[in-house]
GROMACS .gro file of C-alpha atoms in nm:
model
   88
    1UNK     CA    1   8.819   5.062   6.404
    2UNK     CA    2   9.041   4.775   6.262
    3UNK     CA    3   9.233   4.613   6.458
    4UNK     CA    4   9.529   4.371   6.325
    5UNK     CA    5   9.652   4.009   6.441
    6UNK     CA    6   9.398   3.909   6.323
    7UNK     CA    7   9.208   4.162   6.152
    8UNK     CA    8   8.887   4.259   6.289
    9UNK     CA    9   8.617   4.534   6.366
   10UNK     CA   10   8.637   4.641   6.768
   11UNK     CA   11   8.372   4.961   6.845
   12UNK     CA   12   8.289   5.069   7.161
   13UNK     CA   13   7.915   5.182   7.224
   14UNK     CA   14   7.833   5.403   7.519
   15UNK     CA   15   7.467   5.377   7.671
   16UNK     CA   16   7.269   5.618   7.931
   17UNK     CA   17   7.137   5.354   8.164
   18UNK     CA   18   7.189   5.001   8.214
   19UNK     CA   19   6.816   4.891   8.045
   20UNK     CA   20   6.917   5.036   7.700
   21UNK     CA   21   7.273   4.855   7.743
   22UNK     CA   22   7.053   4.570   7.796
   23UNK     CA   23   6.831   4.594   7.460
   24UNK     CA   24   7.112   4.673   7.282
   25UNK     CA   25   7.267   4.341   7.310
   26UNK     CA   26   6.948   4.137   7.308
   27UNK     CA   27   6.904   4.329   6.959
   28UNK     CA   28   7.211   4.192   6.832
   29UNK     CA   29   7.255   3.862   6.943
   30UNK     CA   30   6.927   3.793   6.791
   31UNK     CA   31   7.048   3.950   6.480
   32UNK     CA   32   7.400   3.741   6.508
   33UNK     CA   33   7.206   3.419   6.579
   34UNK     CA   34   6.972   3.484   6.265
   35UNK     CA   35   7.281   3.520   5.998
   36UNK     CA   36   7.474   3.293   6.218
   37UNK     CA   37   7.793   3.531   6.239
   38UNK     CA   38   7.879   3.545   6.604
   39UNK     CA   39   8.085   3.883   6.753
   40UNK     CA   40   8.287   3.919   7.127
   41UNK     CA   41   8.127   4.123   7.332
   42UNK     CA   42   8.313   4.280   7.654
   43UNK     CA   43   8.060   4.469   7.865
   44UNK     CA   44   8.194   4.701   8.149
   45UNK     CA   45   7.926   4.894   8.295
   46UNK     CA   46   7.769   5.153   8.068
   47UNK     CA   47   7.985   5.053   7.823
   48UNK     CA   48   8.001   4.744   7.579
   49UNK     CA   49   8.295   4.672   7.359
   50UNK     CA   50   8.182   4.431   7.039
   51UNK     CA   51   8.433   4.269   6.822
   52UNK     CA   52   8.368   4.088   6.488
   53UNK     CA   53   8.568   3.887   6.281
   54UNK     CA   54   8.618   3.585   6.022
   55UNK     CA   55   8.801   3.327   6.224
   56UNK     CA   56   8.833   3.069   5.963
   57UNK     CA   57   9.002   3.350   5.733
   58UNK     CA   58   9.130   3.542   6.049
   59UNK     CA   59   9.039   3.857   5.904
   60UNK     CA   60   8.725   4.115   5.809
   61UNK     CA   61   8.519   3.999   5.503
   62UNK     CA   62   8.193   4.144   5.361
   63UNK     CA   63   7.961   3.953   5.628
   64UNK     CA   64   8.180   4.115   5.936
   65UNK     CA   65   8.144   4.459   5.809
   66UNK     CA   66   7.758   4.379   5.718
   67UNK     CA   67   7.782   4.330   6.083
   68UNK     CA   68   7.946   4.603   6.226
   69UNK     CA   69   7.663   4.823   6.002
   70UNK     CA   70   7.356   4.675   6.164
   71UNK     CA   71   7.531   4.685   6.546
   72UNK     CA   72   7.566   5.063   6.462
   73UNK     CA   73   7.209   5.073   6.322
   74UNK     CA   74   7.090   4.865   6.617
   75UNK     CA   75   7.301   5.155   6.826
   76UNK     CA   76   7.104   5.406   6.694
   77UNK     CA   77   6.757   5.279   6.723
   78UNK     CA   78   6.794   5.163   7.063
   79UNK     CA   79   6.861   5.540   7.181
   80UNK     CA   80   6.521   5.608   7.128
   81UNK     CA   81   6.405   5.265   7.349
   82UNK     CA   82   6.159   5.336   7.631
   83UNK     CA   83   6.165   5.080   7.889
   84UNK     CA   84   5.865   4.956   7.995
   85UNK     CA   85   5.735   5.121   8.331
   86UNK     CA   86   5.783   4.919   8.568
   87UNK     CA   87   5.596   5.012   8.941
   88UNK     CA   88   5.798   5.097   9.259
   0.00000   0.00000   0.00000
């Protein structure tokens, strides 16, 4: 979704349980911090809200949608994450 003033990407992703939340965003903040593009992220329980954007330009370019693709590709691969087991 595109949101204006300023223009940017904002997606929701929903998550089962708290551990897959969890890998989601340690998948993409190391993929942020290796391109060194750097989204919002509002996390509310299962729930986390990411937002992307060109601040000097204050609008989507080519790297913020190149973005927004991997986070969905990230979103996708970490439905299949099993966590490790962890004894009770």
């Amino acid at each position: 979704e595109v949101v204006s003033n300023p223009n940017r990407l904002n997606k929701t992703y929903e998550f089962q349980d708290q551990k897959t939340l969890q890998h989601f965003l340690n998948e993409i903040l190391n993929y942020q911090n290796s391109i060194n593009h750097h989204g919002k992220f509002i996390v509310d329980y299962l729930k986390v809200t990411a937002e992307v954007y060109t601040h000097d330009l204050d609008d989507v370019t080519e790297v913020d949608l190149e973005w927004a693709k991997t986070a969905d590709d990230i979103y996708e691969d970490v439905k299949y994450y099993e966590p490790e087991y962890t004894r009770r």
